[in-house]
Amino acid sequence: MPNPAAHLPFYFGSISRSDAEEHLKLAGMSDGLFLLRQCLRNLGGYVLSMVHKLQFYHYPIERQLNGTYAIAGAKAHCGPEELCEFYSKDADGLCCTLRKPCNRPSGMEPQLGIIDNIRDNMVREYIRQTWKLEGEALELAIISQAPQVEKLLATTAHEKMPWYHGFITREQAETRLYSGAQPDGKFLMRERKEKGSYALSLVYGKSVYHYRIAHGKSGKYFIDDGTKFDTLLQLVEYMKIKPDGLVYYLKESTPNPDMPTASAAPVPPNHPSAKVPRKFISQNSDGYTPDPTGMGKNNWILPMDTSCYESPYSDPEELKDKKLFLKRSNLIVDEMELGSGNFGSVKKGVYKMRKKQIDVAIKMLKSGNERAARDDMMKEAQIMHQLDNPYIVRVIGVCEAEALMLVMEMASGGPLNKFLSSKRDEIPVNNVVELMHQVAIGMKYLEEKNFVHRDLAARNVLLVNQHYAKISDFGLSKALAADDSYYMAKTTGKWPLKWYAPECILFRKFSSKSDVWSYGVTMWEAFSYGQKPYKKMKGPEVMTFIEEGKRMECPPKCPPEMYKLMKQCWTFKWEDRPDFVTVETFIRAYYYSVAAKAEEESEGATKVTPA
Ligand code: ADP
Ligand code: MG
């Protein structure tokens, strides 16, 4: 579970008591000055360090079994942030109220503790092994799916580890451990006769020791009176670093011989290439699964489970055929229309590759179209051809036949605004946060590659499914030269004025910063579930409205943090506006914190990491 304090500017992470006191001294020792840090003993807990009358006070905050947080004996709160907010109004037993946060110096990140590192490594390894991802695709999967993956890890991850041998007897365990070399720390985990009960078998001094893993009423796993863990995987990872009561720490696993490949993890049942579908997925054709909590239940397909997370050309065999122009004979065009625009229509289809067939969307240019339209479509194709990101619709290529056709990955859920307005009561706001975070990841990529989109709007964010969004429609996009930071349009055109930043309208100047403005409008559309922005106004009136310093109001269901971000995107001067790196960081922190809380609301048995 992501750390629900990670986004707080006064959270220092895993620092010692004396370091905390140093920071408070540097910040001036005023009454009510405070900071938050990770508790080094109690997993998932924090310490509130504060100053009163030039004295230091340290209050441990415990994470309780039901997922709430409380200072011993005092009121419980749903998160560390809410707790601090409460004590800023009411001392309720503390030395005084919290008056002034002692924030981290700029550029300083919260200090990661041993548990954070274990957790981050677990998520990374799990994603790497389950979806066979590396490099950028791996990093992006971690960023966008950490909360979901942590939940998956919680319940089943140990079953996929090579050291997990399933149900074998004590004697069989010994046979397996005694075969081959017997270094200290060689181990395996097995299930015991009583269902749901496990044991660790460990070699030390050429003998095998067996430890029963208790599974307490609270759902935690532990050995004797040792540290309690939410998952078996965590227990093993922890005991690789600290023996915690064992004769020796866990070092080398004996791979389970019944697993298909002993060294790498087996193909788990939730991998798309596996025959058995992941059991909790019940999905209808548009990938839509009702999910009342929006974050909760492991009942949806993750982006990495879909066939369009990675490029179809990520397979080196397929890459051999990668060309901008596609053979007509490899393309099947359906009659079914997915959408339409000025240029013509978008149809469904199938593209045949060497090893697989993929679903595609085909943008068809109306026949008899003049030169300019053809050039535009070719430009769009060339731009998209240079991009490869899981949160951007990829172009497969173009095909010149009965019409000029732009062949793209299929995003069958349709445009975001339509989806949200039709499912208004079923889609929780956290789901909207998740999707807008993905849009931010895609836009951060464009910014880094020095492309400007120029038509970012909810209608141009397409859904693969309820939990997977991709940016599309690169009809107005431009690739900037390496040393340019903006594109200057020669003339104005048919522009989506309500999405455009002031400098676009006033000076025809387009940059990633003007895309940030459009991102703000897109956020507004998303959090208002597909409403039209600046409802009654005409395009040009909007400019006057903005110049008067006015901005759209916070949509009813929109969390204040998200409205705050929107307003930052609508900073008048582009120089002062945040870039996508900043926007993504901000929305990610918020997304992780709501994911953490949503889980606390569901009951505790399968919780992953103490934050
Ligand atoms: P326009 O330039 O006319 O706005 P778009 O690229 O936005 O064209 O496409 C128009 C419509 O076609 C979209 O709103 C969507 O319904 C459908 N469409 C476009 N691309 C795809 C795709 N890759 N997958 C599924 N539908 C698509
Ligand atoms: Mg469009």
Short mmCIF file of C-alpha atoms in Angstrom, two decimals, residues 71-503:
data_model
loop_
_atom_site.label_atom_id
_atom_site.label_comp_id
_atom_site.label_asym_id
_atom_site.label_seq_id
_atom_site.Cartn_x
_atom_site.Cartn_y
_atom_site.Cartn_z
CA ILE A 71 -1.96 8.69 18.98
CA ALA A 72 -2.11 6.13 21.81
CA GLY A 73 -5.38 6.47 23.68
CA ALA A 74 -6.70 9.30 21.55
CA LYS A 75 -9.21 9.64 18.73
CA ALA A 76 -8.70 7.65 15.52
CA HIS A 77 -8.41 9.30 12.10
CA CYS A 78 -8.62 7.86 8.61
CA GLY A 79 -5.16 9.03 7.55
CA PRO A 80 -2.07 10.82 8.88
CA GLU A 81 -3.07 13.96 7.01
CA GLU A 82 -6.51 14.05 8.63
CA LEU A 83 -4.91 13.41 11.99
CA CYS A 84 -2.61 16.43 11.62
CA GLU A 85 -5.52 18.55 10.44
CA PHE A 86 -7.46 17.59 13.53
CA TYR A 87 -4.63 18.49 15.92
CA SER A 88 -4.13 21.82 14.21
CA LYS A 89 -7.57 22.80 15.51
CA ASP A 90 -7.66 20.97 18.82
CA ALA A 91 -4.68 20.09 21.04
CA ASP A 92 -6.77 17.30 22.65
CA GLY A 93 -4.01 16.28 25.06
CA LEU A 94 -0.94 17.31 23.04
CA CYS A 95 1.41 19.98 24.38
CA CYS A 96 -0.31 22.51 22.08
CA THR A 97 -2.06 22.65 18.70
CA LEU A 98 -0.09 22.12 15.51
CA ARG A 99 0.56 25.61 14.27
CA LYS A 100 3.30 25.63 11.69
CA PRO A 101 4.47 22.74 9.54
CA CYS A 102 8.21 22.28 9.38
CA ASN A 103 8.51 21.43 5.69
CA ARG A 104 11.31 19.52 4.01
CA PRO A 105 13.90 21.78 2.43
CA SER A 106 13.26 22.11 -1.31
CA GLY A 107 14.68 19.23 -3.31
CA MET A 108 14.68 16.89 -0.32
CA GLU A 109 12.57 13.75 -0.69
CA PRO A 110 11.25 11.79 2.30
CA GLN A 111 13.90 9.36 3.51
CA LEU A 112 13.01 5.81 2.51
CA GLY A 113 13.18 3.20 5.23
CA ILE A 114 13.93 -0.49 4.99
CA ILE A 115 10.27 -1.35 4.63
CA ASP A 116 9.76 1.13 1.79
CA ASN A 117 12.67 -0.39 -0.04
CA ILE A 118 11.40 -3.91 0.44
CA ARG A 119 7.99 -2.90 -0.77
CA ASP A 120 9.28 -1.05 -3.80
CA ASN A 121 11.44 -4.00 -4.74
CA MET A 122 8.56 -6.40 -4.35
CA VAL A 123 6.36 -4.39 -6.65
CA ARG A 124 9.16 -4.07 -9.19
CA GLU A 125 10.02 -7.77 -9.15
CA TYR A 126 6.42 -8.80 -9.30
CA ILE A 127 5.70 -6.63 -12.33
CA ARG A 128 8.92 -7.65 -14.02
CA GLN A 129 8.21 -11.34 -13.62
CA THR A 130 4.46 -11.36 -14.13
CA TRP A 131 4.31 -9.23 -17.26
CA LYS A 132 7.88 -9.74 -18.46
CA LEU A 133 8.49 -6.03 -18.70
CA GLU A 134 11.81 -4.19 -18.73
CA GLY A 135 13.07 -0.64 -19.09
CA GLU A 136 10.61 2.18 -19.61
CA ALA A 137 7.60 -0.14 -19.87
CA LEU A 138 8.50 -1.53 -16.44
CA GLU A 139 9.01 1.90 -14.89
CA LEU A 140 5.67 3.17 -16.21
CA ALA A 141 3.86 0.08 -15.00
CA ILE A 142 5.28 0.70 -11.53
CA ILE A 143 4.30 4.36 -11.53
CA SER A 144 0.79 3.84 -12.78
CA GLN A 145 -0.15 0.57 -11.07
CA ALA A 146 1.74 0.39 -7.77
CA PRO A 147 -1.41 0.50 -5.61
CA GLN A 148 -3.14 -2.25 -7.58
CA VAL A 149 -0.06 -4.43 -7.74
CA GLU A 150 0.48 -4.10 -4.02
CA LYS A 151 -3.00 -5.47 -3.54
CA LEU A 152 -2.31 -8.38 -5.84
CA LEU A 153 0.89 -9.03 -3.97
CA ALA A 154 -0.95 -9.12 -0.72
CA THR A 155 -2.99 -12.16 -1.41
CA THR A 156 -1.26 -14.42 -3.85
CA ALA A 157 2.27 -13.34 -4.57
CA HIS A 158 4.03 -16.02 -2.55
CA GLU A 159 2.47 -18.72 -4.71
CA LYS A 160 4.40 -17.40 -7.67
CA MET A 161 7.77 -17.36 -5.98
CA PRO A 162 10.27 -20.10 -6.74
CA TRP A 163 10.82 -20.71 -3.01
CA TYR A 164 7.18 -21.61 -2.49
CA HIS A 165 6.73 -25.37 -2.73
CA GLY A 166 3.02 -25.69 -2.05
CA PHE A 167 1.78 -28.67 -0.10
CA ILE A 168 4.71 -31.00 0.62
CA THR A 169 5.49 -32.89 3.82
CA ARG A 170 8.24 -32.06 6.28
CA GLU A 171 10.19 -35.08 5.01
CA GLN A 172 9.86 -34.02 1.39
CA ALA A 173 11.08 -30.56 2.34
CA GLU A 174 14.15 -32.08 3.95
CA THR A 175 14.86 -34.21 0.90
CA ARG A 176 14.70 -31.16 -1.30
CA LEU A 177 16.93 -29.09 0.96
CA TYR A 178 19.50 -31.84 1.44
CA SER A 179 19.88 -32.40 -2.29
CA GLY A 180 22.83 -30.53 -3.77
CA ALA A 181 24.88 -28.05 -1.77
CA GLN A 182 23.62 -27.09 1.69
CA PRO A 183 24.75 -23.55 2.38
CA ASP A 184 23.47 -21.80 5.49
CA GLY A 185 20.28 -19.93 4.72
CA LYS A 186 19.02 -22.26 1.98
CA PHE A 187 15.26 -22.35 2.46
CA LEU A 188 11.79 -23.10 1.15
CA MET A 189 8.26 -22.39 2.25
CA ARG A 190 5.56 -25.04 2.28
CA GLU A 191 1.92 -25.35 3.15
CA ARG A 192 1.12 -27.56 6.15
CA LYS A 193 -1.58 -30.19 6.52
CA GLU A 194 -3.94 -27.78 8.20
CA LYS A 195 -5.20 -25.64 5.38
CA GLY A 196 -3.95 -22.07 5.32
CA SER A 197 -1.07 -22.87 7.64
CA TYR A 198 2.53 -22.57 6.45
CA ALA A 199 6.09 -23.43 7.48
CA LEU A 200 9.57 -22.28 6.63
CA SER A 201 12.27 -24.92 6.32
CA LEU A 202 15.80 -23.61 6.61
CA VAL A 203 19.31 -25.09 6.40
CA TYR A 204 21.88 -24.12 9.00
CA GLY A 205 25.07 -26.01 9.82
CA LYS A 206 23.97 -28.81 7.46
CA SER A 207 20.75 -29.40 9.42
CA VAL A 208 17.23 -28.42 8.48
CA TYR A 209 15.16 -26.33 10.91
CA HIS A 210 11.39 -26.00 10.57
CA TYR A 211 9.41 -22.99 11.71
CA ARG A 212 5.67 -22.87 11.85
CA ILE A 213 4.23 -19.63 10.58
CA ALA A 214 1.31 -18.56 12.70
CA HIS A 215 -1.63 -16.83 11.11
CA GLY A 216 -3.23 -14.64 13.74
CA LYS A 217 -6.84 -13.62 14.07
CA SER A 218 -5.94 -10.22 12.66
CA GLY A 219 -4.83 -11.89 9.44
CA LYS A 220 -1.13 -11.29 10.13
CA TYR A 221 1.62 -13.85 9.66
CA PHE A 222 4.40 -14.32 12.21
CA ILE A 223 6.85 -16.81 13.69
CA ASP A 224 6.78 -17.22 17.49
CA ASP A 225 6.62 -13.75 18.94
CA GLY A 226 8.37 -12.12 16.01
CA THR A 227 7.43 -9.25 13.77
CA LYS A 228 3.97 -9.51 12.25
CA PHE A 229 3.47 -9.30 8.51
CA ASP A 230 0.49 -8.80 6.30
CA THR A 231 1.78 -11.20 3.67
CA LEU A 232 4.00 -14.27 3.41
CA LEU A 233 6.07 -12.59 0.74
CA GLN A 234 6.85 -9.74 3.08
CA LEU A 235 7.82 -12.13 5.81
CA VAL A 236 10.34 -13.80 3.53
CA GLU A 237 11.70 -10.53 2.14
CA TYR A 238 12.15 -9.19 5.65
CA MET A 239 13.86 -12.33 6.92
CA LYS A 240 16.29 -12.16 4.05
CA ILE A 241 17.62 -9.05 5.75
CA LYS A 242 16.94 -9.81 9.41
CA PRO A 243 16.73 -13.33 10.87
CA ASP A 244 14.15 -12.07 13.41
CA GLY A 245 14.37 -15.13 15.66
CA LEU A 246 15.44 -17.72 13.07
CA VAL A 247 18.83 -19.46 13.46
CA TYR A 248 20.01 -17.73 10.34
CA TYR A 249 18.61 -15.32 7.80
CA LEU A 250 17.01 -16.57 4.59
CA LYS A 251 19.49 -16.55 1.80
CA GLU A 252 19.14 -18.90 -1.08
CA SER A 253 15.92 -20.52 -2.13
CA THR A 254 15.51 -24.06 -3.28
CA PRO A 255 13.47 -23.63 -6.41
CA ASN A 256 10.30 -25.62 -6.50
CA PRO A 257 10.89 -28.43 -9.04
CA ASP A 258 7.18 -28.51 -9.90
CA MET A 259 7.28 -25.05 -11.35
CA PRO A 260 7.68 -24.80 -15.14
CA THR A 261 10.90 -22.79 -15.04
CA ALA A 262 12.83 -23.00 -11.86
CA SER A 263 14.85 -19.82 -12.11
CA ALA A 264 12.32 -17.33 -13.40
CA ALA A 265 8.83 -17.12 -12.01
CA PRO A 266 6.28 -19.25 -13.80
CA VAL A 267 3.62 -17.70 -15.97
CA PRO A 268 1.06 -16.83 -13.36
CA PRO A 269 -2.61 -17.39 -14.03
CA ASN A 270 -3.27 -13.74 -14.58
CA HIS A 271 -0.85 -13.33 -17.42
CA PRO A 272 -2.57 -12.69 -20.76
CA SER A 273 -0.69 -15.55 -22.37
CA ALA A 274 -1.89 -18.00 -19.75
CA LYS A 275 -4.86 -20.12 -20.70
CA VAL A 276 -6.80 -19.62 -17.51
CA PRO A 277 -8.14 -16.11 -17.12
CA ARG A 278 -7.51 -14.35 -13.86
CA LYS A 279 -10.29 -15.61 -11.70
CA PHE A 280 -11.56 -12.34 -10.35
CA ILE A 281 -11.95 -10.72 -13.72
CA SER A 282 -15.52 -10.60 -14.85
CA GLN A 283 -15.62 -8.26 -17.70
CA ASN A 284 -17.96 -7.54 -20.51
CA SER A 285 -16.95 -6.59 -23.99
CA ASP A 286 -16.10 -2.96 -23.40
CA GLY A 287 -13.80 -3.83 -20.56
CA TYR A 288 -16.16 -2.28 -18.11
CA THR A 289 -16.46 -3.86 -14.73
CA PRO A 290 -18.63 -2.26 -12.10
CA ASP A 291 -16.39 -1.41 -9.19
CA PRO A 292 -18.15 0.27 -6.31
CA THR A 293 -15.05 1.47 -4.51
CA GLY A 294 -13.08 2.45 -7.55
CA MET A 295 -9.87 1.20 -6.04
CA GLY A 296 -10.80 -1.80 -4.08
CA LYS A 297 -11.06 -5.25 -5.17
CA ASN A 298 -8.60 -6.67 -7.67
CA ASN A 299 -11.49 -7.24 -10.00
CA TRP A 300 -10.24 -5.47 -13.04
CA ILE A 301 -7.76 -5.91 -15.82
CA LEU A 302 -4.62 -3.91 -15.26
CA PRO A 303 -3.20 -2.00 -18.25
CA MET A 304 -0.37 -4.54 -18.37
CA ASP A 305 -2.90 -7.35 -18.82
CA THR A 306 -4.11 -5.87 -22.10
CA SER A 307 -2.51 -6.47 -25.46
CA CYS A 308 -1.91 -2.76 -26.05
CA TYR A 309 0.24 -1.93 -23.03
CA GLU A 310 3.38 -2.61 -25.02
CA SER A 311 3.80 -1.87 -28.69
CA PRO A 312 2.96 -4.82 -30.97
CA TYR A 313 6.51 -4.30 -32.22
CA SER A 314 8.06 -4.90 -28.80
CA ASP A 315 8.47 -8.47 -30.03
CA PRO A 316 11.74 -8.52 -32.05
CA GLU A 317 10.20 -10.97 -34.54
CA GLU A 318 7.41 -8.51 -35.33
CA LEU A 319 9.80 -5.58 -35.38
CA LYS A 320 11.39 -6.96 -38.54
CA ASP A 321 8.23 -6.00 -40.44
CA LYS A 322 7.84 -2.53 -38.96
CA LYS A 323 7.28 0.00 -41.74
CA LEU A 324 5.11 3.08 -42.03
CA PHE A 325 3.25 1.70 -45.06
CA LEU A 326 1.22 -1.43 -44.49
CA LYS A 327 0.17 -4.07 -47.00
CA ARG A 328 -3.55 -3.95 -47.75
CA SER A 329 -3.65 -7.74 -47.79
CA ASN A 330 -2.80 -7.81 -44.07
CA LEU A 331 -5.68 -5.56 -43.16
CA ILE A 332 -9.32 -6.48 -42.67
CA VAL A 333 -11.70 -3.52 -42.50
CA ASP A 334 -15.01 -4.04 -40.73
CA GLU A 335 -18.12 -2.15 -41.67
CA MET A 336 -18.60 -1.12 -38.08
CA GLU A 337 -17.98 2.55 -37.53
CA LEU A 338 -16.36 3.63 -34.26
CA GLY A 339 -16.63 7.33 -34.81
CA SER A 340 -16.41 10.06 -37.38
CA GLY A 341 -14.99 13.48 -38.05
CA ASN A 342 -14.44 15.97 -40.86
CA PHE A 343 -11.88 13.77 -42.53
CA GLY A 344 -14.20 10.77 -42.84
CA SER A 345 -14.89 7.86 -40.53
CA VAL A 346 -13.09 5.61 -38.08
CA LYS A 347 -13.74 1.90 -38.59
CA LYS A 348 -12.96 -1.22 -36.66
CA GLY A 349 -10.60 -3.76 -38.17
CA VAL A 350 -7.98 -6.44 -37.71
CA TYR A 351 -4.34 -6.26 -38.71
CA LYS A 352 -2.44 -9.49 -39.34
CA MET A 353 1.13 -9.59 -38.11
CA ARG A 354 3.67 -12.42 -38.26
CA LYS A 355 2.64 -14.13 -35.04
CA LYS A 356 -0.59 -12.49 -34.02
CA GLN A 357 -3.60 -10.53 -35.14
CA ILE A 358 -4.42 -7.26 -33.47
CA ASP A 359 -7.62 -5.25 -33.19
CA VAL A 360 -7.23 -1.88 -34.84
CA ALA A 361 -9.12 1.33 -35.41
CA ILE A 362 -8.83 2.67 -38.94
CA LYS A 363 -9.21 6.34 -39.70
CA MET A 364 -10.37 6.46 -43.33
CA LEU A 365 -9.99 9.55 -45.42
CA LYS A 366 -13.16 10.27 -47.45
CA SER A 367 -12.51 9.42 -51.05
CA GLY A 368 -12.03 12.33 -53.43
CA ASN A 369 -10.44 14.35 -50.68
CA GLU A 370 -8.08 17.06 -51.73
CA ARG A 371 -4.35 17.13 -51.31
CA ALA A 372 -4.31 19.14 -48.04
CA ALA A 373 -6.38 16.56 -46.19
CA ARG A 374 -4.10 13.76 -47.35
CA ASP A 375 -1.05 15.72 -46.25
CA ASP A 376 -2.65 16.32 -42.86
CA MET A 377 -3.31 12.63 -42.35
CA MET A 378 0.24 11.75 -43.36
CA LYS A 379 1.57 14.33 -40.89
CA GLU A 380 -0.57 12.87 -38.14
CA ALA A 381 0.75 9.40 -39.00
CA GLN A 382 4.36 10.56 -38.98
CA ILE A 383 4.00 12.23 -35.60
CA MET A 384 2.33 9.21 -34.03
CA HIS A 385 4.85 6.87 -35.58
CA GLN A 386 7.58 8.46 -33.46
CA LEU A 387 5.74 7.90 -30.20
CA ASP A 388 5.70 4.77 -28.09
CA ASN A 389 4.07 4.99 -24.69
CA PRO A 390 1.43 2.83 -22.99
CA TYR A 391 -0.77 5.89 -22.39
CA ILE A 392 -0.77 7.12 -25.98
CA VAL A 393 -2.65 5.49 -28.86
CA ARG A 394 -0.01 3.99 -31.13
CA VAL A 395 -0.17 4.10 -34.87
CA ILE A 396 0.52 0.79 -36.58
CA GLY A 397 1.00 2.42 -39.95
CA VAL A 398 -0.81 3.85 -42.95
CA CYS A 399 -2.33 1.97 -45.83
CA GLU A 400 -2.99 3.36 -49.27
CA ALA A 401 -5.82 1.48 -50.99
CA GLU A 402 -9.52 2.27 -51.51
CA ALA A 403 -8.76 5.29 -49.31
CA LEU A 404 -5.84 6.60 -47.34
CA MET A 405 -6.11 4.81 -44.00
CA LEU A 406 -4.46 5.50 -40.68
CA VAL A 407 -4.25 2.23 -38.74
CA MET A 408 -4.11 2.58 -34.95
CA GLU A 409 -4.34 0.49 -31.82
CA MET A 410 -7.91 -0.03 -30.80
CA ALA A 411 -9.26 1.74 -27.73
CA SER A 412 -12.72 0.25 -27.63
CA GLY A 413 -14.04 2.08 -24.56
CA GLY A 414 -14.47 5.27 -26.59
CA PRO A 415 -13.91 8.90 -25.59
CA LEU A 416 -13.56 9.73 -21.89
CA ASN A 417 -16.24 12.43 -21.81
CA LYS A 418 -18.91 10.11 -23.28
CA PHE A 419 -17.93 7.24 -21.05
CA LEU A 420 -18.14 9.33 -17.89
CA SER A 421 -21.40 11.02 -18.76
CA SER A 422 -23.07 7.68 -19.49
CA LYS A 423 -21.72 5.98 -16.34
CA ARG A 424 -21.96 8.98 -14.05
CA ASP A 425 -23.35 7.15 -11.03
CA GLU A 426 -21.21 4.05 -11.34
CA ILE A 427 -17.72 5.49 -11.65
CA PRO A 428 -16.25 6.60 -8.34
CA VAL A 429 -14.16 9.72 -8.29
CA ASN A 430 -10.98 7.76 -7.47
CA ASN A 431 -11.35 6.01 -10.80
CA VAL A 432 -11.31 9.42 -12.48
CA VAL A 433 -8.14 10.30 -10.57
CA GLU A 434 -6.55 7.08 -11.79
CA LEU A 435 -7.40 7.81 -15.44
CA MET A 436 -6.25 11.44 -15.27
CA HIS A 437 -2.98 10.26 -13.74
CA GLN A 438 -2.46 8.07 -16.78
CA VAL A 439 -3.14 11.03 -19.07
CA ALA A 440 -0.51 12.95 -17.11
CA ILE A 441 2.00 10.13 -17.67
CA GLY A 442 1.33 10.22 -21.42
CA MET A 443 1.64 14.01 -21.52
CA LYS A 444 4.84 13.93 -19.50
CA TYR A 445 6.24 11.65 -22.18
CA LEU A 446 5.19 14.05 -24.95
CA GLU A 447 6.75 16.95 -23.08
CA GLU A 448 9.99 15.03 -22.69
CA LYS A 449 10.05 14.19 -26.40
CA ASN A 450 9.36 17.85 -27.24
CA PHE A 451 6.00 17.28 -28.95
CA VAL A 452 3.03 19.58 -28.47
CA HIS A 453 -0.39 17.99 -28.72
CA ARG A 454 -2.55 21.09 -29.22
CA ASP A 455 -5.85 19.24 -28.95
CA LEU A 456 -5.84 17.65 -25.53
CA ALA A 457 -9.48 17.35 -24.41
CA ALA A 458 -11.63 14.64 -22.85
CA ARG A 459 -13.04 13.79 -26.31
CA ASN A 460 -9.49 12.91 -27.39
CA VAL A 461 -8.72 10.66 -24.44
CA LEU A 462 -9.86 7.19 -25.40
CA LEU A 463 -10.44 4.32 -23.03
CA VAL A 464 -9.15 0.81 -23.47
CA ASN A 465 -11.25 -0.10 -20.43
CA GLN A 466 -12.54 1.53 -17.28
CA HIS A 467 -9.07 1.65 -15.79
CA TYR A 468 -6.94 2.37 -18.82
CA ALA A 469 -6.82 5.61 -20.81
CA LYS A 470 -4.81 6.63 -23.86
CA ILE A 471 -4.26 10.03 -25.44
CA SER A 472 -5.30 10.16 -29.09
CA ASP A 473 -5.99 12.51 -32.02
CA PHE A 474 -2.66 13.97 -33.04
CA GLY A 475 -4.24 15.88 -35.94
CA LEU A 476 -2.98 19.26 -34.68
CA SER A 477 0.25 18.04 -33.05
CA LYS A 478 3.73 19.30 -33.80
CA ALA A 479 7.21 17.99 -33.17
CA LEU A 480 9.39 20.83 -31.96
CA ALA A 481 12.99 21.21 -33.02
CA ALA A 482 15.46 20.21 -30.33
CA ASP A 483 16.20 23.77 -29.20
CA ASP A 484 12.68 25.18 -29.55
CA SER A 485 10.31 25.30 -26.65
CA TYR A 486 7.26 26.43 -28.56
CA TYR A 487 5.53 26.35 -31.93
CA MET A 488 4.30 29.56 -33.47
CA ALA A 489 1.25 29.04 -35.69
CA LYS A 490 1.33 31.22 -38.80
CA THR A 491 -2.41 31.74 -38.87
CA THR A 492 -5.29 30.92 -36.61
CA GLY A 493 -7.42 27.96 -37.62
CA LYS A 494 -10.42 25.96 -36.52
CA TRP A 495 -9.22 25.85 -32.94
CA PRO A 496 -10.72 24.40 -29.77
CA LEU A 497 -10.61 27.80 -28.05
CA LYS A 498 -12.09 26.66 -24.76
CA TRP A 499 -9.13 24.35 -24.27
CA TYR A 500 -6.50 26.88 -25.28
CA ALA A 501 -4.19 28.85 -23.03
CA PRO A 502 -4.11 32.66 -23.31
CA GLU A 503 -0.78 32.70 -25.17
#
